[in-house]
mmCIF file of C-alpha atoms in Angstrom:
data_model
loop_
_atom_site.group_PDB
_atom_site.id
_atom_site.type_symbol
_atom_site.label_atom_id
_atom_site.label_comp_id
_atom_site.label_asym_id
_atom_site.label_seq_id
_atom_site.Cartn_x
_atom_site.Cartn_y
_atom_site.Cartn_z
ATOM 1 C CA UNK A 28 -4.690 17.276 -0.653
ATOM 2 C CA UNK A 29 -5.333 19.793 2.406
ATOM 3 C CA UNK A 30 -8.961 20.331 1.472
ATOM 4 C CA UNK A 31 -10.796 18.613 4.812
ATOM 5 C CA UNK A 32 -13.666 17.274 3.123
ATOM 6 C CA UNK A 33 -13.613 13.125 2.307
ATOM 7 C CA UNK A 34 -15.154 10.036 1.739
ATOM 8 C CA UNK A 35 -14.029 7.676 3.831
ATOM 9 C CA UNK A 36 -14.627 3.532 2.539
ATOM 10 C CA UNK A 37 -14.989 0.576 4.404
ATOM 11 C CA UNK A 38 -13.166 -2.325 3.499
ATOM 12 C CA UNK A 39 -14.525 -4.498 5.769
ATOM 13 C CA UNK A 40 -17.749 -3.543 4.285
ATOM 14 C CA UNK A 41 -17.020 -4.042 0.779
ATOM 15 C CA UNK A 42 -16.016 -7.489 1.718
ATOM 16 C CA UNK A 43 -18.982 -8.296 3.613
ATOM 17 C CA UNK A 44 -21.299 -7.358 0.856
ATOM 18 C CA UNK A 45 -19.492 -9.348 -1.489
ATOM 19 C CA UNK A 46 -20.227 -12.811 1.038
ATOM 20 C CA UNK A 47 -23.549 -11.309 1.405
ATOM 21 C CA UNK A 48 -24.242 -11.639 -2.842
ATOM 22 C CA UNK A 49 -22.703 -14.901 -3.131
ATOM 23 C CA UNK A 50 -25.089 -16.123 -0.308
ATOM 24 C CA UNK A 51 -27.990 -15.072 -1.811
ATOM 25 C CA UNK A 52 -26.577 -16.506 -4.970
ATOM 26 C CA UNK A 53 -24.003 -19.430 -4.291
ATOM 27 C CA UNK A 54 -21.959 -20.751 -7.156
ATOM 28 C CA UNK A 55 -22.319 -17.899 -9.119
ATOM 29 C CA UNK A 56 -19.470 -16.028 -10.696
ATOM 30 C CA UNK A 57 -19.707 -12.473 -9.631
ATOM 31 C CA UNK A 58 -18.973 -9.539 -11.595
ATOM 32 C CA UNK A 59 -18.804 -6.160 -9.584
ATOM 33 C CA UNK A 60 -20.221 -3.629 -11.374
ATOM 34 C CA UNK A 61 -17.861 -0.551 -10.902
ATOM 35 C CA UNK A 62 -19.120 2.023 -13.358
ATOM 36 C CA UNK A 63 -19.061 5.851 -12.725
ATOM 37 C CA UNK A 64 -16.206 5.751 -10.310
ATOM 38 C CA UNK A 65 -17.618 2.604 -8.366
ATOM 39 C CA UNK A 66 -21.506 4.138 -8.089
ATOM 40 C CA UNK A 67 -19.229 7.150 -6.689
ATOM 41 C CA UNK A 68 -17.413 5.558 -3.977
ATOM 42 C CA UNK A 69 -14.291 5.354 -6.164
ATOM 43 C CA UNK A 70 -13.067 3.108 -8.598
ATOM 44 C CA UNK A 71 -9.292 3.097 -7.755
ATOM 45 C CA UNK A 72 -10.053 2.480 -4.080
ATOM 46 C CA UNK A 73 -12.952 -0.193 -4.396
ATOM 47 C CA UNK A 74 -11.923 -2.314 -7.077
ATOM 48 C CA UNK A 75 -8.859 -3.908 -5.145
ATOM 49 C CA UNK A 76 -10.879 -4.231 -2.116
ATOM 50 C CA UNK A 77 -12.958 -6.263 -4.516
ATOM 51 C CA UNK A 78 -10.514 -8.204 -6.307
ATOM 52 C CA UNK A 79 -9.158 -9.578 -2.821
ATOM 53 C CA UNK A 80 -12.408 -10.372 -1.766
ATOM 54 C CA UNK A 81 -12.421 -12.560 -4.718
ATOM 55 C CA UNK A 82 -14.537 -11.383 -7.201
ATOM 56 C CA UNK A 83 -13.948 -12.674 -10.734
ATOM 57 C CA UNK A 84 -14.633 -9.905 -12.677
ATOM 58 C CA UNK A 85 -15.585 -6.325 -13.309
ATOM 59 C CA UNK A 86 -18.370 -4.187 -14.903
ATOM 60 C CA UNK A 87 -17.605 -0.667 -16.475
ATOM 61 C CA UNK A 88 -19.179 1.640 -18.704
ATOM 62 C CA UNK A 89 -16.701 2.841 -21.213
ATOM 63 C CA UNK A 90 -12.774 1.565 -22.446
ATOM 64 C CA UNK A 91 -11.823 4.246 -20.068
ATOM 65 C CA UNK A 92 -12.685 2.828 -17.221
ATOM 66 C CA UNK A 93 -11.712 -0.404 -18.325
ATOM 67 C CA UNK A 94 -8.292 1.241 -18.866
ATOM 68 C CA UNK A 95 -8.545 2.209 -15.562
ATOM 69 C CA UNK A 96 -8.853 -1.311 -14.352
ATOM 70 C CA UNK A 97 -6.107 -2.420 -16.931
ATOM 71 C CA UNK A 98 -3.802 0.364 -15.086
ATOM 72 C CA UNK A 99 -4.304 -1.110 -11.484
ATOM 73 C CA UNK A 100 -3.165 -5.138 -12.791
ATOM 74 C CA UNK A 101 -5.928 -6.545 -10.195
ATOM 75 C CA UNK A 102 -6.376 -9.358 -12.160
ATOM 76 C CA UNK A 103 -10.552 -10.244 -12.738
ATOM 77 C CA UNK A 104 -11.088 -9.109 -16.621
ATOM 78 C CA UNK A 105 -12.973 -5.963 -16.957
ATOM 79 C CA UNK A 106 -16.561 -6.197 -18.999
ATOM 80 C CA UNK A 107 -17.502 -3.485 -21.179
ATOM 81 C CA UNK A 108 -21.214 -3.647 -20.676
ATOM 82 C CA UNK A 109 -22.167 -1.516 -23.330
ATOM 83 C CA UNK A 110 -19.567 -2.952 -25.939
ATOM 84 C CA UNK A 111 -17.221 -0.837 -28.009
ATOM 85 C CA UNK A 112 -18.220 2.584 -29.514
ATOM 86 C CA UNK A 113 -15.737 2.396 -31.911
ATOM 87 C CA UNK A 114 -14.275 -0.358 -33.581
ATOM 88 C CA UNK A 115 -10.715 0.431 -32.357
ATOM 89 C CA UNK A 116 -12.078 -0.676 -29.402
ATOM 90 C CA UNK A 117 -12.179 -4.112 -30.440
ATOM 91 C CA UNK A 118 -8.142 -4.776 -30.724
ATOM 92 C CA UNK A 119 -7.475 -3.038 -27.583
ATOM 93 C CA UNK A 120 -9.603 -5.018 -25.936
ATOM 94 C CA UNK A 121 -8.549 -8.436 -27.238
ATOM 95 C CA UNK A 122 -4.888 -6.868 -26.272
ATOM 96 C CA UNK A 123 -6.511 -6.015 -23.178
ATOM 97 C CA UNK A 124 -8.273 -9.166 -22.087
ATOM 98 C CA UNK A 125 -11.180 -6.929 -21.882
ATOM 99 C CA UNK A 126 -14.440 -8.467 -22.084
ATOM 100 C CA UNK A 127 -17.271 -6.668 -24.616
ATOM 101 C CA UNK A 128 -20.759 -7.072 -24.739
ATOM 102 C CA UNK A 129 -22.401 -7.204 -28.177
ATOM 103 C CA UNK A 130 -25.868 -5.526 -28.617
ATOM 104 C CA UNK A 131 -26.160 -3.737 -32.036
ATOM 105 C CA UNK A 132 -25.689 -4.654 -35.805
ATOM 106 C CA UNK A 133 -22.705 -2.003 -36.083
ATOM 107 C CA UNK A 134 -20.536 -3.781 -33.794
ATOM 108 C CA UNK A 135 -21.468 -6.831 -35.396
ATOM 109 C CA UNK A 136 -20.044 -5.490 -38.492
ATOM 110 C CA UNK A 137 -17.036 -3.840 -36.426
ATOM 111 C CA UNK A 138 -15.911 -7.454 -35.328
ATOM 112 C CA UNK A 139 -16.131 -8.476 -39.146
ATOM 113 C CA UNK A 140 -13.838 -5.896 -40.242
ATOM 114 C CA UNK A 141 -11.060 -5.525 -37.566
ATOM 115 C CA UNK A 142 -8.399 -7.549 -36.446
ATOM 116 C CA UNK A 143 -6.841 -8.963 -33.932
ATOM 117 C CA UNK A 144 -4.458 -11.823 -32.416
ATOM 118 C CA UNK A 145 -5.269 -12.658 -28.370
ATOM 119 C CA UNK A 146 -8.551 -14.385 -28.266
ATOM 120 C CA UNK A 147 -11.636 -11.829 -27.745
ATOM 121 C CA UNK A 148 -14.274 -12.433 -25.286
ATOM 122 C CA UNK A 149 -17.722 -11.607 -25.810
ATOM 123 C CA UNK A 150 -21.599 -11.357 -24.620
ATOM 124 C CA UNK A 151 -24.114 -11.155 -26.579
ATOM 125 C CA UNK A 152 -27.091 -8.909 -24.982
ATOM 126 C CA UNK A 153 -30.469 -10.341 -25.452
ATOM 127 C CA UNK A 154 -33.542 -7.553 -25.130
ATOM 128 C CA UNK A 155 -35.682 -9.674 -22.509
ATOM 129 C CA UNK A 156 -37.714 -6.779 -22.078
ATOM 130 C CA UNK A 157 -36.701 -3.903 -21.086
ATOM 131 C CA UNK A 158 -36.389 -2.185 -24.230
ATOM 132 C CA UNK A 159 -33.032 -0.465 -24.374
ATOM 133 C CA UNK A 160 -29.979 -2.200 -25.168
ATOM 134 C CA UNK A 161 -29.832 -5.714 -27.052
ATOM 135 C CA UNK A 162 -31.270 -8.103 -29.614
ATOM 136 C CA UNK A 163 -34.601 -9.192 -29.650
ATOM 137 C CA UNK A 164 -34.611 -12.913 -29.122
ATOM 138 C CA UNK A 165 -35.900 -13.517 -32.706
ATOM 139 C CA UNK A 166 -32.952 -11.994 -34.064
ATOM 140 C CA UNK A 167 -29.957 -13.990 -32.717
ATOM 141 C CA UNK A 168 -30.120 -16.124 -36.040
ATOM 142 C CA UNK A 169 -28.238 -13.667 -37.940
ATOM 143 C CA UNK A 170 -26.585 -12.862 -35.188
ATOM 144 C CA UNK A 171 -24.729 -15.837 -34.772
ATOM 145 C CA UNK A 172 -24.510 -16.234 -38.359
ATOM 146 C CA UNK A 173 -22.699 -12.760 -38.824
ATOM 147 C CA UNK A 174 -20.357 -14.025 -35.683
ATOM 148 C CA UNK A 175 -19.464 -16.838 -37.499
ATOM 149 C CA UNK A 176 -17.580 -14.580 -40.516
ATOM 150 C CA UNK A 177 -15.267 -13.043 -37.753
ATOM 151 C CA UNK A 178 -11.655 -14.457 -39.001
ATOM 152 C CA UNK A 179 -10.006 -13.339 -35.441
ATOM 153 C CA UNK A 180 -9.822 -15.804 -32.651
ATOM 154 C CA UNK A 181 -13.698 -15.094 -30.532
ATOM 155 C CA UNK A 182 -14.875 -16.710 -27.405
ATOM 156 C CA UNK A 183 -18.580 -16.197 -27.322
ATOM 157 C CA UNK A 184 -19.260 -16.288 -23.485
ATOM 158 C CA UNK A 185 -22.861 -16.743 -23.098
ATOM 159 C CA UNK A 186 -25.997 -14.516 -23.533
ATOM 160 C CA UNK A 187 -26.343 -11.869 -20.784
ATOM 161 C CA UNK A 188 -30.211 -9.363 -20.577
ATOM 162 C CA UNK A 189 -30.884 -6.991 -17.498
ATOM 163 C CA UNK A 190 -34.255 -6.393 -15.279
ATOM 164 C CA UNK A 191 -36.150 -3.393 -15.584
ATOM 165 C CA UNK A 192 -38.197 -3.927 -12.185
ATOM 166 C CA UNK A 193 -35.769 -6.280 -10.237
ATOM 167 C CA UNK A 194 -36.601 -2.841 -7.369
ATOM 168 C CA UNK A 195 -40.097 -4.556 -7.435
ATOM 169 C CA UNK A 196 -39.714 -8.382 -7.322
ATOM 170 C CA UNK A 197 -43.084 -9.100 -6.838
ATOM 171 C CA UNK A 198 -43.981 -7.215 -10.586
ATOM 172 C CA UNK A 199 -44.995 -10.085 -13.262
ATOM 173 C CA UNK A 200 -42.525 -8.518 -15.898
ATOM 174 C CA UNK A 201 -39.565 -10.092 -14.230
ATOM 175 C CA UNK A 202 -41.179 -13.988 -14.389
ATOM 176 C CA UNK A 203 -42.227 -12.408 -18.195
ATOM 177 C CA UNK A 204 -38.356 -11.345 -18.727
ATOM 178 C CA UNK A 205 -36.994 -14.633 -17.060
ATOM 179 C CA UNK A 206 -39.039 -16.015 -19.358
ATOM 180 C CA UNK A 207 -37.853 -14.867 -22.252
ATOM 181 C CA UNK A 208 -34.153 -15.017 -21.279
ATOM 182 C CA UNK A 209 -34.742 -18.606 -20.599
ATOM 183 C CA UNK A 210 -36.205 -19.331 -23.899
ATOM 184 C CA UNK A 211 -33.082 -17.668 -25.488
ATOM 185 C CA UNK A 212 -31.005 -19.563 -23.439
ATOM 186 C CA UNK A 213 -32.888 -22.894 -24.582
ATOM 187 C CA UNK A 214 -32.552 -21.793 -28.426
ATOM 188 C CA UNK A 215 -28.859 -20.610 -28.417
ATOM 189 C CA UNK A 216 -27.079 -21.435 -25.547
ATOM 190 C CA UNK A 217 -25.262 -24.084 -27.414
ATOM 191 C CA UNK A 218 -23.802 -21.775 -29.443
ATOM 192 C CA UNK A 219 -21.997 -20.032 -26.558
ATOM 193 C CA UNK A 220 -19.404 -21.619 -23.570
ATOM 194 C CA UNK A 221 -22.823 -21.334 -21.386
ATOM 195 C CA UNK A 222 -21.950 -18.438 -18.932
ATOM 196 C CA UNK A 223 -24.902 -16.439 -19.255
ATOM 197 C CA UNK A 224 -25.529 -13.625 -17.020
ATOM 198 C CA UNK A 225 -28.488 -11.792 -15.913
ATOM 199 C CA UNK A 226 -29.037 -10.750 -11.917
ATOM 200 C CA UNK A 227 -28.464 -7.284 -10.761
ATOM 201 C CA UNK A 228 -28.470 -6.149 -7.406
ATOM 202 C CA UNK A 229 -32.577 -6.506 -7.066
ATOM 203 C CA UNK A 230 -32.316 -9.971 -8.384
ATOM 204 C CA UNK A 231 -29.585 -10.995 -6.503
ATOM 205 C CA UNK A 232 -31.437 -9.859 -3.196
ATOM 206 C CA UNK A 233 -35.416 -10.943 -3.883
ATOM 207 C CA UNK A 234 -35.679 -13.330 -7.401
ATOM 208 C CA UNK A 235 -33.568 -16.488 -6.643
ATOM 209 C CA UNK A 236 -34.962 -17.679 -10.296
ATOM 210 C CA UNK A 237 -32.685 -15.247 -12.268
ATOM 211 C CA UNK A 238 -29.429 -17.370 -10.793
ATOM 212 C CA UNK A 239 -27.338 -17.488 -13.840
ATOM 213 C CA UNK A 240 -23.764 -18.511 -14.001
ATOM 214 C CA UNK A 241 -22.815 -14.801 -13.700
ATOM 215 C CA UNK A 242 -24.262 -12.379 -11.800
ATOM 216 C CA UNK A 243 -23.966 -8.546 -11.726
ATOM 217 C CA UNK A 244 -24.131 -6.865 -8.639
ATOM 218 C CA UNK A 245 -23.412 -3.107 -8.205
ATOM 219 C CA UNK A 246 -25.503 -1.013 -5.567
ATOM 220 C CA UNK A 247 -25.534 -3.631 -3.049
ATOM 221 C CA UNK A 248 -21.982 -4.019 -2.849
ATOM 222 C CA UNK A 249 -21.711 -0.435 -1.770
ATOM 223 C CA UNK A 250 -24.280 -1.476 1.376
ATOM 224 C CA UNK A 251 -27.249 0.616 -0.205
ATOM 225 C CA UNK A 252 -30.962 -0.991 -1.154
ATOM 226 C CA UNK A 253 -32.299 -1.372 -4.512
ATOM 227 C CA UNK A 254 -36.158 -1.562 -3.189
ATOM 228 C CA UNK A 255 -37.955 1.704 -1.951
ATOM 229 C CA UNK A 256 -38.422 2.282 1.584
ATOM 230 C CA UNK A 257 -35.631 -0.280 2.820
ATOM 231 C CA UNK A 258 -31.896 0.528 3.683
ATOM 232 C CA UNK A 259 -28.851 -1.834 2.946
ATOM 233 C CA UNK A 260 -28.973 -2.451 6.690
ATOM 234 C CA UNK A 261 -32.578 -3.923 6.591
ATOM 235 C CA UNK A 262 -31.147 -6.739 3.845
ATOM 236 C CA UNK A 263 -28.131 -7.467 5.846
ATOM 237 C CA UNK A 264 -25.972 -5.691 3.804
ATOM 238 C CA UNK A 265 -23.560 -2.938 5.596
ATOM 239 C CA UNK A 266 -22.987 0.881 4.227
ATOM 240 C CA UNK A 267 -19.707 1.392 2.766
ATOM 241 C CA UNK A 268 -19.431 5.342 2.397
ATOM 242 C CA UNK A 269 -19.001 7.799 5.361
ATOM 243 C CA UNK A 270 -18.719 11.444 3.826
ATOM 244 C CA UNK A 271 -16.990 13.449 5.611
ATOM 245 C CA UNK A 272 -15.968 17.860 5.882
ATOM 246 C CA UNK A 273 -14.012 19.734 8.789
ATOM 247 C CA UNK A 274 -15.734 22.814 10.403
ATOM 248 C CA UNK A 275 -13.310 25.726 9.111
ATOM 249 C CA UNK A 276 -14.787 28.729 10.787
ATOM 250 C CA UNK A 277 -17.819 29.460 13.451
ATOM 251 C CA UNK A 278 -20.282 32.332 13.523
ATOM 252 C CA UNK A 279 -22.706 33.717 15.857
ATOM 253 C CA UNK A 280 -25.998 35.296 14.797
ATOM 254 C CA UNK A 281 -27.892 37.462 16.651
ATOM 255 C CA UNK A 282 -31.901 37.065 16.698
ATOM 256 C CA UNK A 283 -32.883 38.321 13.088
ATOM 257 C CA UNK A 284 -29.478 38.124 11.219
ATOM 258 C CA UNK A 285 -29.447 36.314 7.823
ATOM 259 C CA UNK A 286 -27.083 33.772 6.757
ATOM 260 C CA UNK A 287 -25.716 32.924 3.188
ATOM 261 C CA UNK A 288 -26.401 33.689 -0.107
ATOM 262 C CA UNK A 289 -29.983 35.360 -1.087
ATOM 263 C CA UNK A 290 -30.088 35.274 2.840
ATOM 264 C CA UNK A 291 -31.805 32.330 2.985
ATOM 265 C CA UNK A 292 -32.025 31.966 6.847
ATOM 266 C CA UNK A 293 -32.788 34.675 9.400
ATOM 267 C CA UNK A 294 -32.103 33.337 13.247
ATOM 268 C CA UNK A 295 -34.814 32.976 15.273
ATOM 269 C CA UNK A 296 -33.188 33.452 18.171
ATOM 270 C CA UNK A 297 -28.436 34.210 18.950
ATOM 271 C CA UNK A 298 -27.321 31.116 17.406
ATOM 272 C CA UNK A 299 -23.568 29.627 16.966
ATOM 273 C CA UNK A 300 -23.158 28.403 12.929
ATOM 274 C CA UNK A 301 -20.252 26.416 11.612
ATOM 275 C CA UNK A 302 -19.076 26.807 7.877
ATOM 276 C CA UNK A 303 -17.737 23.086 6.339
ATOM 277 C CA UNK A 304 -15.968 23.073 3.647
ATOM 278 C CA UNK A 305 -17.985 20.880 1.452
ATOM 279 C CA UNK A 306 -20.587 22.238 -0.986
ATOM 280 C CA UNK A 307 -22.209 21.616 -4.138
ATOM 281 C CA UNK A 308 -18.930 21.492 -5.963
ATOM 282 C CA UNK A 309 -18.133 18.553 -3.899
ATOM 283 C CA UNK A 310 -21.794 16.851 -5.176
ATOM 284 C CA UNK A 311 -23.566 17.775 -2.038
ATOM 285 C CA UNK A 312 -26.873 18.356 -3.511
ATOM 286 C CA UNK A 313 -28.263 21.956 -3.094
ATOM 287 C CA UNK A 314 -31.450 20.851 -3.117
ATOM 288 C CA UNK A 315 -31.068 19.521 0.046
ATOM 289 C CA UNK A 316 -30.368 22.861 1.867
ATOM 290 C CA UNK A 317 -32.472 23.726 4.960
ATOM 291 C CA UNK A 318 -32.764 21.298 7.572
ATOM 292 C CA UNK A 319 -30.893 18.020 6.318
ATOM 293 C CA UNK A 320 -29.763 15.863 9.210
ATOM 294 C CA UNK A 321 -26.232 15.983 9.546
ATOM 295 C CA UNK A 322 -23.695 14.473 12.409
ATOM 296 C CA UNK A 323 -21.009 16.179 14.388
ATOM 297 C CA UNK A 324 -19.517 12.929 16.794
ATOM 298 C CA UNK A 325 -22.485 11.267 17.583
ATOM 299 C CA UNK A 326 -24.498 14.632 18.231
ATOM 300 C CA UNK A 327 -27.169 15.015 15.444
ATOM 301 C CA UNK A 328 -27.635 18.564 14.259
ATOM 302 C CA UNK A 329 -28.645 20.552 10.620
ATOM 303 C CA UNK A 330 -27.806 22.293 7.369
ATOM 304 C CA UNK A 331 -28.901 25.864 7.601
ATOM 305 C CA UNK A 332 -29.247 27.994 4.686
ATOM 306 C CA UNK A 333 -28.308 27.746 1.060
ATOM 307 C CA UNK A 334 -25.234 25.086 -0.052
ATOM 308 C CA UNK A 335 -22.928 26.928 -2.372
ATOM 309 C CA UNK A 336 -19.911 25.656 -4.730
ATOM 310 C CA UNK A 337 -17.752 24.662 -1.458
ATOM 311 C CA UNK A 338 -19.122 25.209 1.785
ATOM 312 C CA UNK A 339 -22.276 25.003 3.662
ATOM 313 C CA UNK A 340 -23.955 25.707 7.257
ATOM 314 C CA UNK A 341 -24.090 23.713 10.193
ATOM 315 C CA UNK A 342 -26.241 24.442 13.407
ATOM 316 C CA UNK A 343 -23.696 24.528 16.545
ATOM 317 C CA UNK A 344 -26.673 26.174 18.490
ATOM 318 C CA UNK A 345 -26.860 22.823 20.914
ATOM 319 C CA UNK A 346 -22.885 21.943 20.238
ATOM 320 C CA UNK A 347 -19.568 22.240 21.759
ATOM 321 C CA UNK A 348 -18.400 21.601 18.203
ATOM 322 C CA UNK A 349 -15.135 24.277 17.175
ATOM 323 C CA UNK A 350 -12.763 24.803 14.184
ATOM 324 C CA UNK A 351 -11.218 21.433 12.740
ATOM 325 C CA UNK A 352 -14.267 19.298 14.133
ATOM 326 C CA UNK A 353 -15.194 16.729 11.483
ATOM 327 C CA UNK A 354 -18.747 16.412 10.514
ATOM 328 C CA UNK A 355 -19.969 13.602 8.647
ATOM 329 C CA UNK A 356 -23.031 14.612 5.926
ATOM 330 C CA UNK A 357 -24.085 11.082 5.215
ATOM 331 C CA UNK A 358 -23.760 7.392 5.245
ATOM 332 C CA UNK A 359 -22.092 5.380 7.987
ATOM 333 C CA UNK A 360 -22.171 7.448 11.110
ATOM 334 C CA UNK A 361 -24.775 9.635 9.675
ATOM 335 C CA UNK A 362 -28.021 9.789 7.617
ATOM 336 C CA UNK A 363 -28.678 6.618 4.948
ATOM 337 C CA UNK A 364 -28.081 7.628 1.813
ATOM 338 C CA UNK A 365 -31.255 6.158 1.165
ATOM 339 C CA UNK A 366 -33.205 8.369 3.242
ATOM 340 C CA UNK A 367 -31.388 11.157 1.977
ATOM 341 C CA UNK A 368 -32.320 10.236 -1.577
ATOM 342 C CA UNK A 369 -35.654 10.114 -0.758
ATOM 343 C CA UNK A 370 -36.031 13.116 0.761
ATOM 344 C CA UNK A 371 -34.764 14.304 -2.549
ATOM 345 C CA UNK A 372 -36.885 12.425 -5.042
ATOM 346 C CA UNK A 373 -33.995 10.418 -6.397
ATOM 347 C CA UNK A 374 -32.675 7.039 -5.769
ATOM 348 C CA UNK A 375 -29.258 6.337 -4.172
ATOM 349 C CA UNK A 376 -27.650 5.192 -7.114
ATOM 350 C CA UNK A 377 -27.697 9.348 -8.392
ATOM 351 C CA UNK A 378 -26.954 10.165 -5.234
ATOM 352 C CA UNK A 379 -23.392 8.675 -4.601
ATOM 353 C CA UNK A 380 -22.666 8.934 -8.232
ATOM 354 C CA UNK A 381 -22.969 12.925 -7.472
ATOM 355 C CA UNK A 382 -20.280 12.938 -5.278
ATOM 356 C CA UNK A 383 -17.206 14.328 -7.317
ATOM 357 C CA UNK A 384 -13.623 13.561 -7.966
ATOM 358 C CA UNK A 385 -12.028 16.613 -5.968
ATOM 359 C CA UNK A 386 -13.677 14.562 -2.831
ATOM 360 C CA UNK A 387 -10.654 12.251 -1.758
ATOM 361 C CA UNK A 388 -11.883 8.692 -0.987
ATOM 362 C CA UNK A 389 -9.850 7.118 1.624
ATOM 363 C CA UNK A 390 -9.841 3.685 2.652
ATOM 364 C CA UNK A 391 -10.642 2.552 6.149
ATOM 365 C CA UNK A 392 -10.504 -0.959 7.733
#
């Protein structure tokens, strides 16, 4: 690709996160949640940076990207956190060594009817409390008893819930959900191989009493916070991405002149512009427009102007910047994501999962 725009990964920082979750965490299994393209920082190039800093398994969204995993033979199964949504699904991923996790009656009755000869590995999801994927704890009873008419070789794992305020440790509905998992736990667990699972990224970081067998990072690893008004950096944890686009052409206004579409900016004064060939096509937001902090070396400068499909503005007026200069628009060398995110009214989950597949992600040391 001759595009110059890119998102350059750390591998160095991928591994330190990794030592940074099993700290917080020690003798935990760790399962590296790698859905939508690795939280945006790409699956392809992540997931063996992963896998040789020794993680022992993956978590994905869908069979695709499971398939995905499958295609790169890394080794650490790949878990299929919201099961199979069909019940072809469930031979493939016995063929696969995929893991699935169980959470509805259909896929109950899916495992009853298919077939299949490798051993399948399962989880079943317990609703601790959050309210959106899983049985309620009062309902395992038939779960287990509808497990036990599957005629196909099944490994059932352990029970695995998830946090809904693991951002905010200090909220009593995580000791309430812990709770609950732990009561699960206490009434079923024997029923499983005991690898239950329940710490995200929050979790990991800030609520030492959700150590599980398994745990389940996924923005940390990347070197971004889960808690509001903190940055990866402030936990120890180091940025991964650096997004990157070349300066293509230069422009000077004179004092009045507009710039871009719906002429969004009017110079206040003769001013030297660059055009980078990154836009909103690429996933940088629009939204962020006029006056977002941007690097060119280590000279800070600013968007100017609207972002369209694939290019936007840079101010050169305080530069020596020229054609083929690289800016970078965020992350290492450049603003936080988090910040960023913030000053959009997001979180920075949404905001690297924006970034899109025409951006090449390269790996750095």
């Amino acid at each position: 690709m001759t595009r110059p725009v890119r998102a350059c990964i750390s591998a160095s920082a991928l591994a330190h996160n990794v030592a940074v979750a099993r700290a917080r965490m020690p003798g935990a299994k760790l399962m590296a949640a790698v859905k939508a393209n690795a939280y945006g920082h790409g699956l392809a190039v992540c997931a063996p940076e992963l896998a040789r800093a020794g993680v022992e398994g993956f978590a994905v969204a869908s069979m695709e990207e499971a398939e995905q995993l499958y295609d790169l033979a890394l080794g650490p199964p790949a878990c299929l956190l919201a099961g199979p949504f069909a019940p072809e699904e469930i031979p493939l991923a016995a063929a696969r060594g995929h893991i699935l996790v169980v959470h509805r009656a259909a896929q109950l009755a899916w495992l009853q009817t298919q077939r299949w000869d490798r051993p399948l590995s399962i989880w079943i999801k317990v609703d601790s409390g959050m309210h959106r994927l899983g049985f309620a704890p009062r309902a395992l009873g038939p779960v287990f008893e509808a497990l036990s008419a599957v005629h196909s070789p099944l490994r059932i794992l352990g029970l695995m819930s998830h946090l809904a305020r693991s951002d905010t440790p200090d909220d009593p509905h995580n000791v309430r959900q812990i709770r609950e998992f732990r009561a699960a736990i206490g009434q079923w667990g024997e029923r499983t191989l005991g690898e239950h699972s329940l710490a995200n990224s929050g979790a990991i970081l800030a609520l030492a009493e959700a150590r599980f067998p398994w745990m389940r990072p996924g923005l940390m690893l990347y070197g971004l916070s889960p808690f509001p008004g903190q940055t990866g950096r402030d936990l120890g944890l180091r940025p991964v991405l650096s997004w990157q686009a070349q300066i293509i052409a230069t422009r000077r206004l004179a004092p009045g002149e507009w710039l871009g579409y719906g002429a969004a900016y009017q110079a206040p004064r003769e001013q030297r512009v660059g055009v980078v060939a990154c836009g909103y096509g690429d996933g940088f937001d629009r939204h962020l427009g006029q006056g977002a902090p941007v690097w060119i070396g280590s000279q800070r400068s600013q968007t100017l102007g609207r972002v369209s499909m694939d290019l936007l503005f840079v101010d050169l007026q305080d530069s020596d910047a020229q054609e083929g200069d690289w800016v970078t628009l965020m992350g290492v060398g450049a603003e936080p994501l988090e910040s960023l995110a913030e000053r959009l009214g997001t979180i920075p989950y949404e905001l690297g999962t924006r970034i899109q597949a025409r951006v090449p992600r390269v790996l750095v040391p």
